[in-house]
PDB file of C-alpha atoms and ligand atoms in Angstrom:
ATOM      1  CA  MET W   1      17.963 -12.575   5.374  1.00 43.00           C
ATOM      2  CA  ASP W   2      15.857 -12.607   2.326  1.00 53.00           C
ATOM      3  CA  PRO W   3      16.330  -9.052   0.765  1.00 53.00           C
ATOM      4  CA  SER W   4      12.546  -8.825   0.158  1.00 93.00           C
ATOM      5  CA  ILE W   5      11.524  -8.915   3.813  1.00 96.00           C
ATOM      6  CA  LEU W   6      11.341  -5.549   5.695  1.00 96.00           C
ATOM      7  CA  ILE W   7      10.814  -5.853   9.497  1.00 97.00           C
ATOM      8  CA  PHE W   8       9.178  -3.027  11.522  1.00 97.00           C
ATOM      9  CA  ASP W   9       8.693  -2.563  15.400  1.00 97.00           C
ATOM     10  CA  SER W  10       4.860  -2.309  15.037  1.00 96.00           C
ATOM     11  CA  PRO W  11       1.955  -2.754  12.815  1.00 95.00           C
ATOM     12  CA  GLN W  12       1.762   1.031  12.682  1.00 96.00           C
ATOM     13  CA  LYS W  13       5.397   1.153  11.411  1.00 97.00           C
ATOM     14  CA  VAL W  14       4.461  -1.408   8.834  1.00 97.00           C
ATOM     15  CA  ALA W  15       1.592   0.611   7.680  1.00 96.00           C
ATOM     16  CA  GLU W  16       3.536   3.878   7.371  1.00 97.00           C
ATOM     17  CA  ALA W  17       6.438   2.417   5.479  1.00 98.00           C
ATOM     18  CA  SER W  18       4.287   0.406   3.019  1.00 98.00           C
ATOM     19  CA  CYS W  19       1.992   3.477   2.557  1.00 98.00           C
ATOM     20  CA  ASP W  20       4.991   5.659   1.605  1.00 98.00           C
ATOM     21  CA  GLN W  21       6.552   3.048  -0.726  1.00 98.00           C
ATOM     22  CA  ILE W  22       3.104   2.622  -2.524  1.00 98.00           C
ATOM     23  CA  LEU W  23       2.794   6.345  -3.018  1.00 98.00           C
ATOM     24  CA  ARG W  24       6.397   6.536  -4.276  1.00 98.00           C
ATOM     25  CA  LEU W  25       5.771   3.684  -6.728  1.00 98.00           C
ATOM     26  CA  LEU W  26       2.589   5.280  -7.956  1.00 98.00           C
ATOM     27  CA  ASP W  27       4.291   8.647  -8.506  1.00 98.00           C
ATOM     28  CA  GLN W  28       7.149   6.866 -10.360  1.00 98.00           C
ATOM     29  CA  ALA W  29       4.614   4.828 -12.714  1.00 98.00           C
ATOM     30  CA  ARG W  30       2.567   8.096 -13.403  1.00 98.00           C
ATOM     31  CA  GLY W  31       5.921   9.743 -14.284  1.00 98.00           C
ATOM     32  CA  GLU W  32       7.001   6.981 -16.620  1.00 98.00           C
ATOM     33  CA  ARG W  33       3.479   6.251 -18.233  1.00 97.00           C
ATOM     34  CA  GLY W  34       1.250   9.144 -17.366  1.00 98.00           C
ATOM     35  CA  SER W  35      -1.123   7.176 -15.197  1.00 98.00           C
ATOM     36  CA  ALA W  36      -0.745   4.492 -12.533  1.00 98.00           C
ATOM     37  CA  THR W  37      -2.845   1.534 -11.235  1.00 98.00           C
ATOM     38  CA  LEU W  38      -3.150   0.220  -7.685  1.00 98.00           C
ATOM     39  CA  ALA W  39      -5.083  -2.722  -6.329  1.00 98.00           C
ATOM     40  CA  VAL W  40      -5.787  -2.840  -2.584  1.00 98.00           C
ATOM     41  CA  SER W  41      -6.850  -5.519  -0.290  1.00 98.00           C
ATOM     42  CA  GLY W  42      -9.096  -5.467   2.778  1.00 96.00           C
ATOM     43  CA  GLY W  43      -8.901  -6.585   6.375  1.00 88.00           C
ATOM     44  CA  SER W  44      -7.693  -4.918   9.562  1.00 86.00           C
ATOM     45  CA  THR W  45      -3.943  -4.487   8.829  1.00 85.00           C
ATOM     46  CA  PRO W  46      -4.689  -2.656   5.679  1.00 93.00           C
ATOM     47  CA  ARG W  47      -7.112  -0.317   7.579  1.00 95.00           C
ATOM     48  CA  ILE W  48      -4.133   1.287   9.402  1.00 95.00           C
ATOM     49  CA  MET W  49      -2.151   1.745   6.135  1.00 97.00           C
ATOM     50  CA  PHE W  50      -5.241   3.426   4.570  1.00 98.00           C
ATOM     51  CA  GLU W  51      -5.400   5.841   7.577  1.00 97.00           C
ATOM     52  CA  ALA W  52      -1.811   6.699   7.225  1.00 97.00           C
ATOM     53  CA  MET W  53      -2.241   7.222   3.386  1.00 98.00           C
ATOM     54  CA  ALA W  54      -5.105   9.422   4.049  1.00 98.00           C
ATOM     55  CA  LYS W  55      -2.812  11.799   5.798  1.00 97.00           C
ATOM     56  CA  ARG W  56      -0.215  12.028   3.093  1.00 97.00           C
ATOM     57  CA  PRO W  57      -0.260  15.123   0.735  1.00 96.00           C
ATOM     58  CA  PHE W  58      -0.419  12.907  -2.354  1.00 98.00           C
ATOM     59  CA  ASP W  59      -1.707  14.097  -5.799  1.00 98.00           C
ATOM     60  CA  TRP W  60      -4.226  11.253  -6.831  1.00 98.00           C
ATOM     61  CA  SER W  61      -4.667  12.565 -10.350  1.00 98.00           C
ATOM     62  CA  ASN W  62      -4.455   9.756 -13.092  1.00 98.00           C
ATOM     63  CA  VAL W  63      -4.248   7.147 -10.442  1.00 98.00           C
ATOM     64  CA  GLN W  64      -6.833   4.196 -10.869  1.00 98.00           C
ATOM     65  CA  VAL W  65      -7.470   2.204  -7.763  1.00 98.00           C
ATOM     66  CA  PHE W  66      -9.115  -1.326  -7.777  1.00 98.00           C
ATOM     67  CA  GLN W  67      -9.981  -3.875  -5.197  1.00 98.00           C
ATOM     68  CA  VAL W  68      -7.961  -7.043  -4.799  1.00 98.00           C
ATOM     69  CA  ASP W  69     -10.950  -8.784  -3.383  1.00 98.00           C
ATOM     70  CA  GLU W  70     -14.304  -8.017  -1.838  1.00 98.00           C
ATOM     71  CA  ARG W  71     -16.791  -9.962   0.173  1.00 98.00           C
ATOM     72  CA  CYS W  72     -20.222 -10.479  -1.515  1.00 98.00           C
ATOM     73  CA  VAL W  73     -22.176  -8.157   0.895  1.00 98.00           C
ATOM     74  CA  PRO W  74     -23.736  -4.640   0.436  1.00 98.00           C
ATOM     75  CA  PRO W  75     -21.177  -1.805   0.287  1.00 98.00           C
ATOM     76  CA  ASP W  76     -22.413  -0.493   3.732  1.00 97.00           C
ATOM     77  CA  SER W  77     -22.048  -3.785   5.480  1.00 98.00           C
ATOM     78  CA  ASP W  78     -19.389  -3.999   8.310  1.00 96.00           C
ATOM     79  CA  GLN W  79     -18.068  -6.881   6.357  1.00 96.00           C
ATOM     80  CA  SER W  80     -17.461  -4.707   3.327  1.00 98.00           C
ATOM     81  CA  ASN W  81     -13.768  -4.105   2.131  1.00 98.00           C
ATOM     82  CA  PHE W  82     -15.122  -1.083   0.212  1.00 98.00           C
ATOM     83  CA  ARG W  83     -16.751   0.459   3.162  1.00 98.00           C
ATOM     84  CA  MET W  84     -13.537   0.064   5.199  1.00 98.00           C
ATOM     85  CA  ILE W  85     -11.477   1.632   2.322  1.00 98.00           C
ATOM     86  CA  ARG W  86     -13.994   4.440   1.750  1.00 98.00           C
ATOM     87  CA  GLU W  87     -14.172   5.285   5.536  1.00 98.00           C
ATOM     88  CA  SER W  88     -10.267   5.025   6.043  1.00 98.00           C
ATOM     89  CA  LEU W  89      -9.041   6.452   2.810  1.00 98.00           C
ATOM     90  CA  LEU W  90     -11.429   7.499   0.141  1.00 98.00           C
ATOM     91  CA  ASN W  91     -13.396  10.042   2.111  1.00 97.00           C
ATOM     92  CA  SER W  92     -10.175  11.780   2.936  1.00 98.00           C
ATOM     93  CA  ILE W  93      -8.286  12.155  -0.374  1.00 97.00           C
ATOM     94  CA  PRO W  94      -8.884  14.094  -3.553  1.00 96.00           C
ATOM     95  CA  ILE W  95      -9.905  11.287  -5.718  1.00 97.00           C
ATOM     96  CA  GLY W  96     -12.725  11.071  -8.372  1.00 96.00           C
ATOM     97  CA  GLU W  97     -15.590   8.669  -8.106  1.00 92.00           C
ATOM     98  CA  ASN W  98     -14.492   7.270 -11.461  1.00 96.00           C
ATOM     99  CA  GLN W  99     -10.935   6.701 -10.196  1.00 98.00           C
ATOM    100  CA  PHE W 100     -12.037   3.941  -7.733  1.00 98.00           C
ATOM    101  CA  HIS W 101     -13.285   0.769  -9.131  1.00 98.00           C
ATOM    102  CA  ARG W 102     -15.526  -0.941  -6.728  1.00 98.00           C
ATOM    103  CA  VAL W 103     -16.793  -4.534  -6.996  1.00 98.00           C
ATOM    104  CA  VAL W 104     -20.525  -4.298  -7.208  1.00 98.00           C
ATOM    105  CA  SER W 105     -20.746  -6.770  -4.363  1.00 98.00           C
ATOM    106  CA  GLU W 106     -24.453  -6.355  -3.838  1.00 98.00           C
ATOM    107  CA  LEU W 107     -25.067  -8.249  -7.103  1.00 98.00           C
ATOM    108  CA  ALA W 108     -25.173 -12.013  -7.287  1.00 98.00           C
ATOM    109  CA  PRO W 109     -21.479 -13.268  -7.178  1.00 98.00           C
ATOM    110  CA  GLU W 110     -21.092 -14.433 -10.743  1.00 98.00           C
ATOM    111  CA  GLU W 111     -22.713 -11.126 -12.219  1.00 98.00           C
ATOM    112  CA  ALA W 112     -20.447  -9.007  -9.773  1.00 98.00           C
ATOM    113  CA  ALA W 113     -17.292 -10.902 -11.077  1.00 98.00           C
ATOM    114  CA  ARG W 114     -18.416 -10.495 -14.754  1.00 98.00           C
ATOM    115  CA  LEU W 115     -18.979  -6.686 -14.260  1.00 98.00           C
ATOM    116  CA  TYR W 116     -15.568  -6.286 -12.473  1.00 98.00           C
ATOM    117  CA  VAL W 117     -13.732  -8.124 -15.183  1.00 98.00           C
ATOM    118  CA  GLU W 118     -15.496  -6.001 -17.677  1.00 98.00           C
ATOM    119  CA  ASP W 119     -14.502  -2.762 -15.826  1.00 98.00           C
ATOM    120  CA  ILE W 120     -10.837  -3.940 -15.669  1.00 98.00           C
ATOM    121  CA  ARG W 121     -10.753  -4.880 -19.301  1.00 98.00           C
ATOM    122  CA  ARG W 122     -12.155  -1.528 -20.301  1.00 98.00           C
ATOM    123  CA  THR W 123      -9.916   0.562 -17.977  1.00 98.00           C
ATOM    124  CA  PHE W 124      -6.721  -1.327 -19.016  1.00 98.00           C
ATOM    125  CA  ASP W 125      -7.877  -1.524 -22.635  1.00 98.00           C
ATOM    126  CA  LEU W 126      -7.028  -5.114 -22.706  1.00 98.00           C
ATOM    127  CA  SER W 127      -7.051  -7.252 -25.822  1.00 98.00           C
ATOM    128  CA  PRO W 128      -8.935 -10.763 -25.546  1.00 96.00           C
ATOM    129  CA  GLY W 129      -6.854 -13.126 -23.249  1.00 96.00           C
ATOM    130  CA  GLU W 130      -4.700 -10.222 -22.024  1.00 98.00           C
ATOM    131  CA  LEU W 131      -4.130  -9.834 -18.241  1.00 98.00           C
ATOM    132  CA  PRO W 132      -3.917  -6.320 -16.565  1.00 98.00           C
ATOM    133  CA  VAL W 133      -0.453  -5.365 -15.371  1.00 98.00           C
ATOM    134  CA  PHE W 134      -1.009  -3.300 -12.175  1.00 98.00           C
ATOM    135  CA  ASP W 135       1.650  -1.013 -11.171  1.00 98.00           C
ATOM    136  CA  VAL W 136       1.210  -1.847  -7.550  1.00 98.00           C
ATOM    137  CA  ILE W 137      -0.792  -4.553  -5.778  1.00 98.00           C
ATOM    138  CA  HIS W 138      -1.152  -4.384  -2.022  1.00 98.00           C
ATOM    139  CA  ARG W 139      -1.933  -7.836  -0.460  1.00 98.00           C
ATOM    140  CA  GLY W 140      -2.490  -9.111   3.093  1.00 97.00           C
ATOM    141  CA  MET W 141      -2.072 -12.677   4.530  1.00 97.00           C
ATOM    142  CA  GLY W 142      -4.434 -14.524   6.689  1.00 97.00           C
ATOM    143  CA  PRO W 143      -3.288 -16.945   9.472  1.00 97.00           C
ATOM    144  CA  ASP W 144      -3.972 -19.860   7.088  1.00 97.00           C
ATOM    145  CA  GLY W 145      -1.669 -18.365   4.423  1.00 97.00           C
ATOM    146  CA  HIS W 146      -4.579 -17.158   2.121  1.00 98.00           C
ATOM    147  CA  THR W 147      -4.052 -13.978   0.118  1.00 98.00           C
ATOM    148  CA  ALA W 148      -6.672 -11.958  -1.645  1.00 98.00           C
ATOM    149  CA  SER W 149      -9.690 -14.209  -1.342  1.00 98.00           C
ATOM    150  CA  LEU W 150      -7.562 -17.192  -2.504  1.00 98.00           C
ATOM    151  CA  PHE W 151      -7.616 -19.750   0.223  1.00 98.00           C
ATOM    152  CA  PRO W 152      -5.704 -22.892   0.472  1.00 97.00           C
ATOM    153  CA  GLY W 153      -6.919 -25.634  -1.781  1.00 97.00           C
ATOM    154  CA  GLU W 154      -8.940 -23.225  -3.858  1.00 97.00           C
ATOM    155  CA  PRO W 155      -9.371 -24.842  -7.283  1.00 97.00           C
ATOM    156  CA  LEU W 156      -9.164 -21.371  -8.884  1.00 97.00           C
ATOM    157  CA  LEU W 157      -5.503 -21.199  -7.764  1.00 97.00           C
ATOM    158  CA  ALA W 158      -4.750 -23.262 -10.788  1.00 96.00           C
ATOM    159  CA  ASP W 159      -6.267 -20.468 -13.158  1.00 97.00           C
ATOM    160  CA  ARG W 160      -3.424 -18.325 -14.326  1.00 97.00           C
ATOM    161  CA  THR W 161      -5.326 -16.943 -17.392  1.00 97.00           C
ATOM    162  CA  GLY W 162      -8.400 -15.447 -15.647  1.00 98.00           C
ATOM    163  CA  ILE W 163      -8.741 -11.872 -14.317  1.00 98.00           C
ATOM    164  CA  ALA W 164     -11.158 -12.106 -11.511  1.00 98.00           C
ATOM    165  CA  ALA W 165     -13.819 -14.621 -10.278  1.00 98.00           C
ATOM    166  CA  ALA W 166     -16.405 -15.465  -7.686  1.00 98.00           C
ATOM    167  CA  VAL W 167     -15.162 -17.911  -5.059  1.00 98.00           C
ATOM    168  CA  TYR W 168     -17.098 -19.617  -2.145  1.00 98.00           C
ATOM    169  CA  VAL W 169     -15.004 -19.461   1.078  1.00 96.00           C
ATOM    170  CA  GLU W 170     -16.235 -22.449   3.212  1.00 94.00           C
ATOM    171  CA  LYS W 171     -14.617 -21.322   6.432  1.00 94.00           C
ATOM    172  CA  PHE W 172     -16.557 -18.027   6.307  1.00 95.00           C
ATOM    173  CA  LYS W 173     -19.659 -19.462   4.426  1.00 96.00           C
ATOM    174  CA  GLN W 174     -19.192 -16.491   2.217  1.00 97.00           C
ATOM    175  CA  HIS W 175     -19.082 -15.643  -1.481  1.00 98.00           C
ATOM    176  CA  ARG W 176     -16.270 -13.264  -2.537  1.00 98.00           C
ATOM    177  CA  ILE W 177     -14.943 -11.628  -5.692  1.00 98.00           C
ATOM    178  CA  THR W 178     -11.125 -11.918  -6.049  1.00 98.00           C
ATOM    179  CA  LEU W 179      -8.418 -11.042  -8.509  1.00 98.00           C
ATOM    180  CA  LEU W 180      -6.900 -14.304  -9.814  1.00 98.00           C
ATOM    181  CA  ARG W 181      -3.308 -15.749  -9.552  1.00 98.00           C
ATOM    182  CA  GLY W 182      -2.184 -14.647 -13.029  1.00 98.00           C
ATOM    183  CA  VAL W 183      -3.036 -11.027 -12.271  1.00 98.00           C
ATOM    184  CA  LEU W 184      -1.329 -11.090  -9.012  1.00 98.00           C
ATOM    185  CA  GLU W 185       1.860 -12.688 -10.723  1.00 97.00           C
ATOM    186  CA  CYS W 186       1.850  -9.892 -13.444  1.00 97.00           C
ATOM    187  CA  ALA W 187       2.051  -6.878 -11.070  1.00 98.00           C
ATOM    188  CA  ARG W 188       5.124  -4.601 -11.397  1.00 97.00           C
ATOM    189  CA  HIS W 189       5.336  -4.376  -7.711  1.00 97.00           C
ATOM    190  CA  THR W 190       3.698  -6.373  -4.816  1.00 98.00           C
ATOM    191  CA  LEU W 191       3.686  -5.230  -1.291  1.00 98.00           C
ATOM    192  CA  CYS W 192       2.479  -7.836   1.259  1.00 97.00           C
ATOM    193  CA  LEU W 193       1.661  -6.464   4.701  1.00 97.00           C
ATOM    194  CA  VAL W 194       1.633  -9.055   7.649  1.00 97.00           C
ATOM    195  CA  ALA W 195       1.359  -8.184  11.226  1.00 97.00           C
ATOM    196  CA  GLY W 196       0.485 -10.097  14.368  1.00 96.00           C
ATOM    197  CA  LYS W 197       1.978 -13.122  15.990  1.00 96.00           C
ATOM    198  CA  GLU W 198      -0.984 -15.359  14.883  1.00 96.00           C
ATOM    199  CA  LYS W 199       0.464 -15.070  11.265  1.00 97.00           C
ATOM    200  CA  ALA W 200       3.936 -15.981  12.158  1.00 97.00           C
ATOM    201  CA  GLU W 201       3.554 -19.725  11.304  1.00 97.00           C
ATOM    202  CA  ALA W 202       1.938 -19.088   7.943  1.00 97.00           C
ATOM    203  CA  PHE W 203       4.523 -16.414   7.160  1.00 97.00           C
ATOM    204  CA  SER W 204       7.345 -18.916   7.823  1.00 96.00           C
ATOM    205  CA  ARG W 205       5.737 -21.576   5.699  1.00 96.00           C
ATOM    206  CA  ILE W 206       5.837 -19.199   2.635  1.00 96.00           C
ATOM    207  CA  PHE W 207       9.636 -19.466   2.748  1.00 94.00           C
ATOM    208  CA  LEU W 208      10.201 -22.925   4.330  1.00 95.00           C
ATOM    209  CA  GLU W 209       7.712 -25.028   2.424  1.00 96.00           C
ATOM    210  CA  PRO W 210       8.297 -26.180  -1.240  1.00 97.00           C
ATOM    211  CA  TYR W 211       6.665 -23.615  -3.746  1.00 95.00           C
ATOM    212  CA  ASP W 212       2.950 -24.637  -4.080  1.00 97.00           C
ATOM    213  CA  PRO W 213       0.588 -21.664  -4.188  1.00 97.00           C
ATOM    214  CA  VAL W 214      -2.377 -24.093  -4.045  1.00 97.00           C
ATOM    215  CA  ARG W 215      -1.349 -25.110  -0.611  1.00 97.00           C
ATOM    216  CA  VAL W 216       0.228 -21.794   0.390  1.00 97.00           C
ATOM    217  CA  PRO W 217      -1.471 -19.073  -1.624  1.00 98.00           C
ATOM    218  CA  SER W 218       0.740 -16.351  -0.108  1.00 97.00           C
ATOM    219  CA  GLN W 219       3.580 -17.762  -1.946  1.00 97.00           C
ATOM    220  CA  ILE W 220       2.211 -16.116  -5.090  1.00 97.00           C
ATOM    221  CA  GLY W 221       4.709 -13.412  -6.101  1.00 96.00           C
ATOM    222  CA  SER W 222       5.430 -10.964  -8.910  1.00 95.00           C
ATOM    223  CA  GLN W 223       8.548  -9.561 -10.445  1.00 94.00           C
ATOM    224  CA  ASP W 224       9.045  -7.428  -7.401  1.00 96.00           C
ATOM    225  CA  THR W 225       7.480  -8.633  -4.094  1.00 97.00           C
ATOM    226  CA  VAL W 226       8.402  -7.064  -0.813  1.00 98.00           C
ATOM    227  CA  TRP W 227       7.015  -8.319   2.611  1.00 98.00           C
ATOM    228  CA  TYR W 228       6.506  -5.643   5.190  1.00 98.00           C
ATOM    229  CA  ILE W 229       6.217  -7.492   8.508  1.00 97.00           C
ATOM    230  CA  ASP W 230       6.264  -6.552  12.165  1.00 97.00           C
ATOM    231  CA  ARG W 231       8.474  -7.996  14.913  1.00 96.00           C
ATOM    232  CA  ALA W 232       5.672 -10.346  16.187  1.00 95.00           C
ATOM    233  CA  VAL W 233       5.750 -12.105  12.884  1.00 94.00           C
ATOM    234  CA  ASP W 234       9.483 -12.219  12.641  1.00 91.00           C
ATOM    235  CA  ASP W 235       9.922 -13.455  16.292  1.00 88.00           C
ATOM    236  CA  GLY W 236       7.156 -16.089  15.722  1.00 82.00           C
TER     237      GLY W 236
HETATM  238  C1  6PG S   1     -10.046  -9.889   2.981  1.00 54.43           C
HETATM  239  C2  6PG S   1      -8.648  -9.545   2.467  1.00 54.43           C
HETATM  240  C3  6PG S   1      -7.687 -10.651   3.030  1.00 54.43           C
HETATM  241  C4  6PG S   1      -6.845  -9.903   3.935  1.00 54.43           C
HETATM  242  C5  6PG S   1      -6.071 -10.869   4.877  1.00 54.43           C
HETATM  243  C6  6PG S   1      -5.402 -10.162   5.949  1.00 54.43           C
HETATM  244  O1  6PG S   1     -11.015  -9.496   2.253  1.00 54.43           O
HETATM  245  O2  6PG S   1     -10.084 -10.345   4.184  1.00 54.43           O
HETATM  246  O3  6PG S   1      -8.441  -9.099   1.259  1.00 54.43           O
HETATM  247  O4  6PG S   1      -6.861 -11.180   2.063  1.00 54.43           O
HETATM  248  O5  6PG S   1      -5.975  -8.944   3.353  1.00 54.43           O
HETATM  249  O6  6PG S   1      -7.085 -11.749   5.332  1.00 54.43           O
HETATM  250  O7  6PG S   1      -6.497  -9.537   6.753  1.00 54.43           O
HETATM  251  P1  6PG S   1      -6.129  -8.903   8.286  1.00 54.43           P
HETATM  252  O8  6PG S   1      -5.113  -7.776   7.894  1.00 54.43           O
HETATM  253  O9  6PG S   1      -7.510  -8.502   8.847  1.00 54.43           O
HETATM  254  O10 6PG S   1      -5.660 -10.177   9.078  1.00 54.43           O
END
């Protein structure tokens, strides 16, 4: 058994275990460096994790939260990851407006991406060409093996020096803003949450197929990547 795979009885248990580990890692990072950085994904699995996180008595001071990706829709759209994160987490925790770094998704995609990169560079105080090292990146995986908004065959998967970019997702006929592969690979800790039998096949491809993130974007990992999966994925 790959030591980096943790199996739970239900999506709720996946959500609770990953939530507790994220908060533990943030607290550890803040203890070591005075502050902590987290990037969170969207989708339905993350929602139950955020709902669990909202109930935890966690001190959010000196934590900066970013988005792994966002759909290019207004922030009040039912497609918006920010709206889901705000409703399931931000409205319930003691975190300042300036601690959550939203993708300004209502702008034109290229402009939204440019501003987001600027925000990341400023917050991490990056030198030109330097990539941000997030303490924790939380990712999901789609049934096609995509992660963030990096879908199989996406040319930007070859870009390991950029911070974030606008991508057009053909299958959803939608523009999105996403962190790029190099940033995902730099994370100190990556937690990937996968639940539901519809993802079992894609999950097995991560470990059974030759390493090729352009074909299987969820193969992207960092120095510490742990998979939180439910039985439906494991039994698939
Ligand atoms: C998005 C996400 C995406 C998501 C996976 C899993 O904007 O859709 O960031 O990468 O995490 O598709 O989503 P589900 O948990 O809804 O299947």
